[in-house]
């Protein structure tokens, strides 16, 4: 059976992980990486050529090739939506990746969504377009998720929950059953959410405090520190992948 042909939009660490996973699963043939104009730093990545978007359009037809979105949670996942719409405007389909090592019984998974290994989607669940579910995420029965949401590792959503667009659930966060999360809700790493939210809510860790006010500076600094630590850990993991495209 012939594999789908794809180009990975982005050259970040998520893009490199996706290249590895797509190859490992034989889910698609990666034909190169794509960046926006002015962001091309190297000609090659993991043995594949890097193209600027306009160059890619001339070389790879929208009828034959699909785009994989590597963009994650920055700007409350709006970056994923912007790139999604840019690709659609130019006639490209967005590739939906569901790992062979995920347990997916969902009624629907939207176009361009990414489902990593170890994810569990129970029966009667739905996931919208352009979502990103990292390893260990669990979404229980009769829950539905809007579009362009990001679920960090081991985030848990209990049954009958409704999640709006552009929501972010941090690592090891828990959303209890039957809740309604309005769009742009942020549930921080390790937080437990047990009440409905309004648009733009932030649920802090440990105490589960919810606020729609400006996020305190100390919390912002703590989150930036955690992001830096996460990037360092990811870099160590990717050291094992760096030669994958060139004959590991």
PDB file of C-alpha atoms in Angstrom:
ATOM      1  CA  UNK A   1       0.000   0.000   0.000  1.00  0.00           C
ATOM      2  CA  UNK A   2       1.410   3.377  -1.047  1.00  0.00           C
ATOM      3  CA  UNK A   3       2.040   5.804   1.792  1.00  0.00           C
ATOM      4  CA  UNK A   4       0.645   9.316   1.917  1.00  0.00           C
ATOM      5  CA  UNK A   5       3.228  11.926   0.972  1.00  0.00           C
ATOM      6  CA  UNK A   6       3.628  14.787   3.418  1.00  0.00           C
ATOM      7  CA  UNK A   7       5.688  17.855   4.205  1.00  0.00           C
ATOM      8  CA  UNK A   8       6.184  18.874   7.813  1.00  0.00           C
ATOM      9  CA  UNK A   9       5.448  22.550   8.434  1.00  0.00           C
ATOM     10  CA  UNK A  10       8.083  23.729  10.899  1.00  0.00           C
ATOM     11  CA  UNK A  11      11.625  22.822  11.918  1.00  0.00           C
ATOM     12  CA  UNK A  12      11.141  22.922  15.690  1.00  0.00           C
ATOM     13  CA  UNK A  13      11.592  20.036  18.097  1.00  0.00           C
ATOM     14  CA  UNK A  14       7.995  18.918  17.600  1.00  0.00           C
ATOM     15  CA  UNK A  15       8.672  18.777  13.847  1.00  0.00           C
ATOM     16  CA  UNK A  16      11.656  16.532  14.466  1.00  0.00           C
ATOM     17  CA  UNK A  17       9.643  14.272  16.753  1.00  0.00           C
ATOM     18  CA  UNK A  18       6.875  14.034  14.164  1.00  0.00           C
ATOM     19  CA  UNK A  19       9.383  13.083  11.481  1.00  0.00           C
ATOM     20  CA  UNK A  20      10.606  10.235  13.666  1.00  0.00           C
ATOM     21  CA  UNK A  21       7.117   9.030  14.615  1.00  0.00           C
ATOM     22  CA  UNK A  22       5.750   9.177  11.069  1.00  0.00           C
ATOM     23  CA  UNK A  23       8.734   7.154   9.885  1.00  0.00           C
ATOM     24  CA  UNK A  24       8.558   4.672  12.756  1.00  0.00           C
ATOM     25  CA  UNK A  25       4.823   4.088  12.217  1.00  0.00           C
ATOM     26  CA  UNK A  26       5.184   4.092   8.432  1.00  0.00           C
ATOM     27  CA  UNK A  27       2.241   6.470   8.594  1.00  0.00           C
ATOM     28  CA  UNK A  28       3.468   8.706   5.785  1.00  0.00           C
ATOM     29  CA  UNK A  29       6.472   9.464   3.614  1.00  0.00           C
ATOM     30  CA  UNK A  30       8.037  12.748   4.694  1.00  0.00           C
ATOM     31  CA  UNK A  31       9.310  14.575   1.615  1.00  0.00           C
ATOM     32  CA  UNK A  32      10.721  17.629   3.354  1.00  0.00           C
ATOM     33  CA  UNK A  33      10.228  20.410   5.884  1.00  0.00           C
ATOM     34  CA  UNK A  34       8.548  23.773   5.270  1.00  0.00           C
ATOM     35  CA  UNK A  35       9.164  27.175   6.857  1.00  0.00           C
ATOM     36  CA  UNK A  36       7.767  30.649   6.324  1.00  0.00           C
ATOM     37  CA  UNK A  37       9.749  33.105   4.241  1.00  0.00           C
ATOM     38  CA  UNK A  38      12.791  34.395   6.110  1.00  0.00           C
ATOM     39  CA  UNK A  39      12.932  31.484   8.578  1.00  0.00           C
ATOM     40  CA  UNK A  40      15.090  29.104   6.555  1.00  0.00           C
ATOM     41  CA  UNK A  41      18.344  28.673   8.481  1.00  0.00           C
ATOM     42  CA  UNK A  42      19.592  25.404   7.003  1.00  0.00           C
ATOM     43  CA  UNK A  43      19.008  23.647   3.691  1.00  0.00           C
ATOM     44  CA  UNK A  44      18.635  20.206   5.269  1.00  0.00           C
ATOM     45  CA  UNK A  45      17.155  18.702   8.431  1.00  0.00           C
ATOM     46  CA  UNK A  46      17.321  15.026   9.373  1.00  0.00           C
ATOM     47  CA  UNK A  47      18.302  14.151   5.828  1.00  0.00           C
ATOM     48  CA  UNK A  48      15.344  16.003   4.278  1.00  0.00           C
ATOM     49  CA  UNK A  49      15.394  19.302   2.389  1.00  0.00           C
ATOM     50  CA  UNK A  50      13.940  22.459   3.937  1.00  0.00           C
ATOM     51  CA  UNK A  51      11.738  24.613   1.684  1.00  0.00           C
ATOM     52  CA  UNK A  52      10.252  28.062   2.095  1.00  0.00           C
ATOM     53  CA  UNK A  53       6.465  28.017   1.740  1.00  0.00           C
ATOM     54  CA  UNK A  54       6.331  29.746  -1.659  1.00  0.00           C
ATOM     55  CA  UNK A  55       9.038  27.437  -2.998  1.00  0.00           C
ATOM     56  CA  UNK A  56       7.143  24.420  -1.678  1.00  0.00           C
ATOM     57  CA  UNK A  57       3.988  25.496  -3.527  1.00  0.00           C
ATOM     58  CA  UNK A  58       5.850  25.417  -6.847  1.00  0.00           C
ATOM     59  CA  UNK A  59       7.399  21.996  -6.279  1.00  0.00           C
ATOM     60  CA  UNK A  60       4.698  19.989  -4.473  1.00  0.00           C
ATOM     61  CA  UNK A  61       1.134  19.932  -5.771  1.00  0.00           C
ATOM     62  CA  UNK A  62      -1.747  20.240  -3.331  1.00  0.00           C
ATOM     63  CA  UNK A  63      -3.414  17.276  -5.030  1.00  0.00           C
ATOM     64  CA  UNK A  64      -0.557  14.912  -4.192  1.00  0.00           C
ATOM     65  CA  UNK A  65       0.950  16.200  -0.944  1.00  0.00           C
ATOM     66  CA  UNK A  66      -0.465  16.930   2.508  1.00  0.00           C
ATOM     67  CA  UNK A  67       0.912  19.164   5.263  1.00  0.00           C
ATOM     68  CA  UNK A  68       1.705  18.098   8.832  1.00  0.00           C
ATOM     69  CA  UNK A  69       1.460  20.927  11.374  1.00  0.00           C
ATOM     70  CA  UNK A  70       4.220  20.778  13.979  1.00  0.00           C
ATOM     71  CA  UNK A  71       3.273  23.973  15.812  1.00  0.00           C
ATOM     72  CA  UNK A  72       2.325  23.580  19.461  1.00  0.00           C
ATOM     73  CA  UNK A  73       0.802  25.732  22.179  1.00  0.00           C
ATOM     74  CA  UNK A  74       2.396  29.154  21.717  1.00  0.00           C
ATOM     75  CA  UNK A  75      -0.050  32.054  21.566  1.00  0.00           C
ATOM     76  CA  UNK A  76      -2.716  29.740  23.042  1.00  0.00           C
ATOM     77  CA  UNK A  77      -2.490  27.478  19.976  1.00  0.00           C
ATOM     78  CA  UNK A  78      -3.460  30.328  17.610  1.00  0.00           C
ATOM     79  CA  UNK A  79      -0.252  29.641  15.650  1.00  0.00           C
ATOM     80  CA  UNK A  80      -1.633  26.249  14.648  1.00  0.00           C
ATOM     81  CA  UNK A  81      -4.844  27.823  13.400  1.00  0.00           C
ATOM     82  CA  UNK A  82      -2.967  30.471  11.390  1.00  0.00           C
ATOM     83  CA  UNK A  83      -0.828  27.861   9.621  1.00  0.00           C
ATOM     84  CA  UNK A  84      -3.842  25.569   9.179  1.00  0.00           C
ATOM     85  CA  UNK A  85      -5.793  28.321   7.411  1.00  0.00           C
ATOM     86  CA  UNK A  86      -2.777  29.325   5.324  1.00  0.00           C
ATOM     87  CA  UNK A  87      -2.421  25.768   4.032  1.00  0.00           C
ATOM     88  CA  UNK A  88      -6.140  25.441   3.323  1.00  0.00           C
ATOM     89  CA  UNK A  89      -6.156  28.784   1.484  1.00  0.00           C
ATOM     90  CA  UNK A  90      -3.469  27.392  -0.813  1.00  0.00           C
ATOM     91  CA  UNK A  91      -5.422  24.203  -1.456  1.00  0.00           C
ATOM     92  CA  UNK A  92      -3.490  21.803   0.791  1.00  0.00           C
ATOM     93  CA  UNK A  93      -5.054  19.188   3.021  1.00  0.00           C
ATOM     94  CA  UNK A  94      -3.774  18.819   6.577  1.00  0.00           C
ATOM     95  CA  UNK A  95      -2.522  15.363   7.471  1.00  0.00           C
ATOM     96  CA  UNK A  96      -4.136  13.764  10.517  1.00  0.00           C
ATOM     97  CA  UNK A  97      -1.661  11.613  12.435  1.00  0.00           C
ATOM     98  CA  UNK A  98      -2.920   8.968  14.858  1.00  0.00           C
ATOM     99  CA  UNK A  99      -0.118   6.872  16.342  1.00  0.00           C
ATOM    100  CA  UNK A 100      -0.429   3.120  16.035  1.00  0.00           C
ATOM    101  CA  UNK A 101       0.348   3.023  19.758  1.00  0.00           C
ATOM    102  CA  UNK A 102      -2.626   5.209  20.681  1.00  0.00           C
ATOM    103  CA  UNK A 103      -5.977   3.701  21.708  1.00  0.00           C
ATOM    104  CA  UNK A 104      -8.531   5.698  19.760  1.00  0.00           C
ATOM    105  CA  UNK A 105     -12.232   4.801  19.891  1.00  0.00           C
ATOM    106  CA  UNK A 106     -13.395   8.352  19.163  1.00  0.00           C
ATOM    107  CA  UNK A 107     -16.355   9.067  16.919  1.00  0.00           C
ATOM    108  CA  UNK A 108     -14.346  11.746  15.124  1.00  0.00           C
ATOM    109  CA  UNK A 109     -10.838  13.208  14.990  1.00  0.00           C
ATOM    110  CA  UNK A 110     -10.640  16.451  13.025  1.00  0.00           C
ATOM    111  CA  UNK A 111      -8.392  17.246  10.089  1.00  0.00           C
ATOM    112  CA  UNK A 112      -4.819  18.139  10.969  1.00  0.00           C
ATOM    113  CA  UNK A 113      -4.930  16.795  14.522  1.00  0.00           C
ATOM    114  CA  UNK A 114      -1.920  15.000  16.006  1.00  0.00           C
ATOM    115  CA  UNK A 115      -2.394  12.013  18.339  1.00  0.00           C
ATOM    116  CA  UNK A 116       0.847  10.823  19.960  1.00  0.00           C
ATOM    117  CA  UNK A 117       1.659   7.325  21.293  1.00  0.00           C
ATOM    118  CA  UNK A 118      -0.073   6.368  24.533  1.00  0.00           C
ATOM    119  CA  UNK A 119      -3.113   8.594  24.039  1.00  0.00           C
ATOM    120  CA  UNK A 120      -6.503   7.125  25.040  1.00  0.00           C
ATOM    121  CA  UNK A 121      -9.703   8.439  23.476  1.00  0.00           C
ATOM    122  CA  UNK A 122     -12.730   6.619  24.867  1.00  0.00           C
ATOM    123  CA  UNK A 123     -15.878   5.707  22.920  1.00  0.00           C
ATOM    124  CA  UNK A 124     -18.255   8.569  22.108  1.00  0.00           C
ATOM    125  CA  UNK A 125     -15.516  11.205  22.212  1.00  0.00           C
ATOM    126  CA  UNK A 126     -14.844  13.822  19.559  1.00  0.00           C
ATOM    127  CA  UNK A 127     -11.721  15.862  18.797  1.00  0.00           C
ATOM    128  CA  UNK A 128     -11.862  18.939  16.571  1.00  0.00           C
ATOM    129  CA  UNK A 129      -9.533  20.227  13.865  1.00  0.00           C
ATOM    130  CA  UNK A 130      -5.882  21.032  14.419  1.00  0.00           C
ATOM    131  CA  UNK A 131      -5.609  19.653  17.961  1.00  0.00           C
ATOM    132  CA  UNK A 132      -2.370  18.304  19.450  1.00  0.00           C
ATOM    133  CA  UNK A 133      -2.490  15.472  22.012  1.00  0.00           C
ATOM    134  CA  UNK A 134       0.859  14.482  23.498  1.00  0.00           C
ATOM    135  CA  UNK A 135       1.742  11.117  24.996  1.00  0.00           C
ATOM    136  CA  UNK A 136      -0.358   9.777  27.853  1.00  0.00           C
ATOM    137  CA  UNK A 137      -3.353  12.071  27.345  1.00  0.00           C
ATOM    138  CA  UNK A 138      -6.660  10.461  28.358  1.00  0.00           C
ATOM    139  CA  UNK A 139     -10.090  11.760  27.328  1.00  0.00           C
ATOM    140  CA  UNK A 140     -12.990   9.826  28.829  1.00  0.00           C
ATOM    141  CA  UNK A 141     -16.357   8.847  27.363  1.00  0.00           C
ATOM    142  CA  UNK A 142     -18.848  11.349  25.916  1.00  0.00           C
ATOM    143  CA  UNK A 143     -16.369  14.227  26.051  1.00  0.00           C
ATOM    144  CA  UNK A 144     -15.848  16.554  23.123  1.00  0.00           C
ATOM    145  CA  UNK A 145     -12.984  18.886  22.345  1.00  0.00           C
ATOM    146  CA  UNK A 146     -13.112  21.929  20.082  1.00  0.00           C
ATOM    147  CA  UNK A 147     -10.513  22.902  17.503  1.00  0.00           C
ATOM    148  CA  UNK A 148      -6.890  23.975  17.960  1.00  0.00           C
ATOM    149  CA  UNK A 149      -6.506  22.715  21.524  1.00  0.00           C
ATOM    150  CA  UNK A 150      -3.244  21.484  23.031  1.00  0.00           C
ATOM    151  CA  UNK A 151      -2.995  18.671  25.580  1.00  0.00           C
ATOM    152  CA  UNK A 152       0.401  18.276  27.269  1.00  0.00           C
ATOM    153  CA  UNK A 153       1.642  14.840  28.437  1.00  0.00           C
ATOM    154  CA  UNK A 154      -0.666  12.905  30.786  1.00  0.00           C
ATOM    155  CA  UNK A 155      -3.460  15.478  30.848  1.00  0.00           C
ATOM    156  CA  UNK A 156      -6.724  13.796  31.910  1.00  0.00           C
ATOM    157  CA  UNK A 157     -10.260  14.774  30.929  1.00  0.00           C
ATOM    158  CA  UNK A 158     -13.053  12.922  32.729  1.00  0.00           C
ATOM    159  CA  UNK A 159     -16.359  11.888  31.168  1.00  0.00           C
ATOM    160  CA  UNK A 160     -19.020  14.138  29.688  1.00  0.00           C
ATOM    161  CA  UNK A 161     -16.788  17.200  29.453  1.00  0.00           C
ATOM    162  CA  UNK A 162     -17.078  19.881  26.776  1.00  0.00           C
ATOM    163  CA  UNK A 163     -13.893  21.736  25.848  1.00  0.00           C
ATOM    164  CA  UNK A 164     -14.005  24.867  23.688  1.00  0.00           C
ATOM    165  CA  UNK A 165     -11.566  26.035  21.017  1.00  0.00           C
ATOM    166  CA  UNK A 166      -7.992  27.173  21.771  1.00  0.00           C
ATOM    167  CA  UNK A 167      -7.782  25.516  25.189  1.00  0.00           C
ATOM    168  CA  UNK A 168      -4.518  24.390  26.789  1.00  0.00           C
ATOM    169  CA  UNK A 169      -4.253  21.558  29.318  1.00  0.00           C
ATOM    170  CA  UNK A 170      -0.860  21.296  30.987  1.00  0.00           C
ATOM    171  CA  UNK A 171       1.075  18.175  31.888  1.00  0.00           C
ATOM    172  CA  UNK A 172      -0.632  16.014  34.540  1.00  0.00           C
ATOM    173  CA  UNK A 173      -3.624  18.339  34.740  1.00  0.00           C
ATOM    174  CA  UNK A 174      -7.063  16.897  35.554  1.00  0.00           C
ATOM    175  CA  UNK A 175     -10.477  18.114  34.427  1.00  0.00           C
ATOM    176  CA  UNK A 176     -13.269  16.475  36.423  1.00  0.00           C
ATOM    177  CA  UNK A 177     -16.407  15.078  34.833  1.00  0.00           C
ATOM    178  CA  UNK A 178     -19.273  16.975  33.260  1.00  0.00           C
ATOM    179  CA  UNK A 179     -17.593  20.371  33.003  1.00  0.00           C
ATOM    180  CA  UNK A 180     -17.769  23.002  30.293  1.00  0.00           C
ATOM    181  CA  UNK A 181     -14.502  24.758  29.459  1.00  0.00           C
ATOM    182  CA  UNK A 182     -15.032  27.936  27.480  1.00  0.00           C
ATOM    183  CA  UNK A 183     -12.581  28.804  24.727  1.00  0.00           C
ATOM    184  CA  UNK A 184      -9.058  29.916  25.610  1.00  0.00           C
ATOM    185  CA  UNK A 185      -9.134  28.197  29.001  1.00  0.00           C
ATOM    186  CA  UNK A 186      -5.656  27.396  30.335  1.00  0.00           C
ATOM    187  CA  UNK A 187      -5.328  24.597  32.894  1.00  0.00           C
ATOM    188  CA  UNK A 188      -1.788  24.725  34.217  1.00  0.00           C
ATOM    189  CA  UNK A 189       0.484  21.726  34.753  1.00  0.00           C
ATOM    190  CA  UNK A 190      -0.604  19.691  37.757  1.00  0.00           C
ATOM    191  CA  UNK A 191      -3.833  21.641  38.278  1.00  0.00           C
ATOM    192  CA  UNK A 192      -7.204  20.046  39.026  1.00  0.00           C
ATOM    193  CA  UNK A 193     -10.203  21.823  37.529  1.00  0.00           C
ATOM    194  CA  UNK A 194     -13.594  21.078  39.079  1.00  0.00           C
ATOM    195  CA  UNK A 195     -15.849  23.914  37.889  1.00  0.00           C
ATOM    196  CA  UNK A 196     -16.958  25.424  34.593  1.00  0.00           C
ATOM    197  CA  UNK A 197     -14.907  28.265  33.121  1.00  0.00           C
ATOM    198  CA  UNK A 198     -15.564  31.472  31.212  1.00  0.00           C
ATOM    199  CA  UNK A 199     -13.542  32.560  28.192  1.00  0.00           C
ATOM    200  CA  UNK A 200      -9.888  33.242  28.970  1.00  0.00           C
ATOM    201  CA  UNK A 201      -9.862  31.525  32.371  1.00  0.00           C
ATOM    202  CA  UNK A 202      -6.608  30.309  33.908  1.00  0.00           C
ATOM    203  CA  UNK A 203      -6.586  27.445  36.418  1.00  0.00           C
ATOM    204  CA  UNK A 204      -3.500  27.490  38.620  1.00  0.00           C
ATOM    205  CA  UNK A 205      -1.812  24.349  39.945  1.00  0.00           C
ATOM    206  CA  UNK A 206      -2.386  22.721  43.325  1.00  0.00           C
ATOM    207  CA  UNK A 207      -5.164  24.954  44.650  1.00  0.00           C
ATOM    208  CA  UNK A 208      -7.137  24.895  41.394  1.00  0.00           C
ATOM    209  CA  UNK A 209      -7.745  28.639  41.532  1.00  0.00           C
ATOM    210  CA  UNK A 210      -9.458  30.084  38.452  1.00  0.00           C
ATOM    211  CA  UNK A 211      -9.039  33.665  37.299  1.00  0.00           C
ATOM    212  CA  UNK A 212      -9.791  35.749  34.219  1.00  0.00           C
ATOM    213  CA  UNK A 213      -7.500  38.530  35.371  1.00  0.00           C
ATOM    214  CA  UNK A 214      -3.977  39.164  34.114  1.00  0.00           C
ATOM    215  CA  UNK A 215      -1.707  36.250  34.963  1.00  0.00           C
ATOM    216  CA  UNK A 216       0.606  37.233  37.864  1.00  0.00           C
ATOM    217  CA  UNK A 217       4.208  37.985  36.886  1.00  0.00           C
ATOM    218  CA  UNK A 218       5.635  35.315  39.198  1.00  0.00           C
ATOM    219  CA  UNK A 219       3.460  32.681  37.508  1.00  0.00           C
ATOM    220  CA  UNK A 220       4.601  33.834  34.057  1.00  0.00           C
ATOM    221  CA  UNK A 221       8.255  33.612  35.117  1.00  0.00           C
ATOM    222  CA  UNK A 222       7.702  30.159  36.625  1.00  0.00           C
ATOM    223  CA  UNK A 223       6.065  28.955  33.409  1.00  0.00           C
ATOM    224  CA  UNK A 224       8.946  30.297  31.283  1.00  0.00           C
ATOM    225  CA  UNK A 225      11.409  28.450  33.514  1.00  0.00           C
ATOM    226  CA  UNK A 226       9.396  25.232  33.121  1.00  0.00           C
ATOM    227  CA  UNK A 227       9.279  25.687  29.332  1.00  0.00           C
ATOM    228  CA  UNK A 228      13.071  26.068  29.269  1.00  0.00           C
ATOM    229  CA  UNK A 229      13.512  22.897  31.329  1.00  0.00           C
ATOM    230  CA  UNK A 230      11.092  21.042  29.025  1.00  0.00           C
ATOM    231  CA  UNK A 231      13.080  22.168  25.972  1.00  0.00           C
ATOM    232  CA  UNK A 232      16.323  20.925  27.533  1.00  0.00           C
ATOM    233  CA  UNK A 233      14.783  17.517  28.251  1.00  0.00           C
ATOM    234  CA  UNK A 234      13.377  17.319  24.722  1.00  0.00           C
ATOM    235  CA  UNK A 235      16.796  18.191  23.339  1.00  0.00           C
ATOM    236  CA  UNK A 236      18.326  15.263  25.190  1.00  0.00           C
ATOM    237  CA  UNK A 237      15.675  12.933  23.781  1.00  0.00           C
ATOM    238  CA  UNK A 238      16.234  14.226  20.260  1.00  0.00           C
ATOM    239  CA  UNK A 239      19.962  13.507  20.481  1.00  0.00           C
ATOM    240  CA  UNK A 240      18.950   9.927  19.833  1.00  0.00           C
ATOM    241  CA  UNK A 241      17.053  10.997  16.712  1.00  0.00           C
ATOM    242  CA  UNK A 242      19.467  13.498  15.161  1.00  0.00           C
ATOM    243  CA  UNK A 243      20.999  11.056  12.703  1.00  0.00           C
ATOM    244  CA  UNK A 244      17.775   9.239  11.907  1.00  0.00           C
ATOM    245  CA  UNK A 245      17.440  10.752   8.446  1.00  0.00           C
ATOM    246  CA  UNK A 246      21.072  10.115   7.578  1.00  0.00           C
ATOM    247  CA  UNK A 247      21.408   6.472   8.531  1.00  0.00           C
ATOM    248  CA  UNK A 248      21.256   6.034  12.267  1.00  0.00           C
TER     249      UNK A 248
END
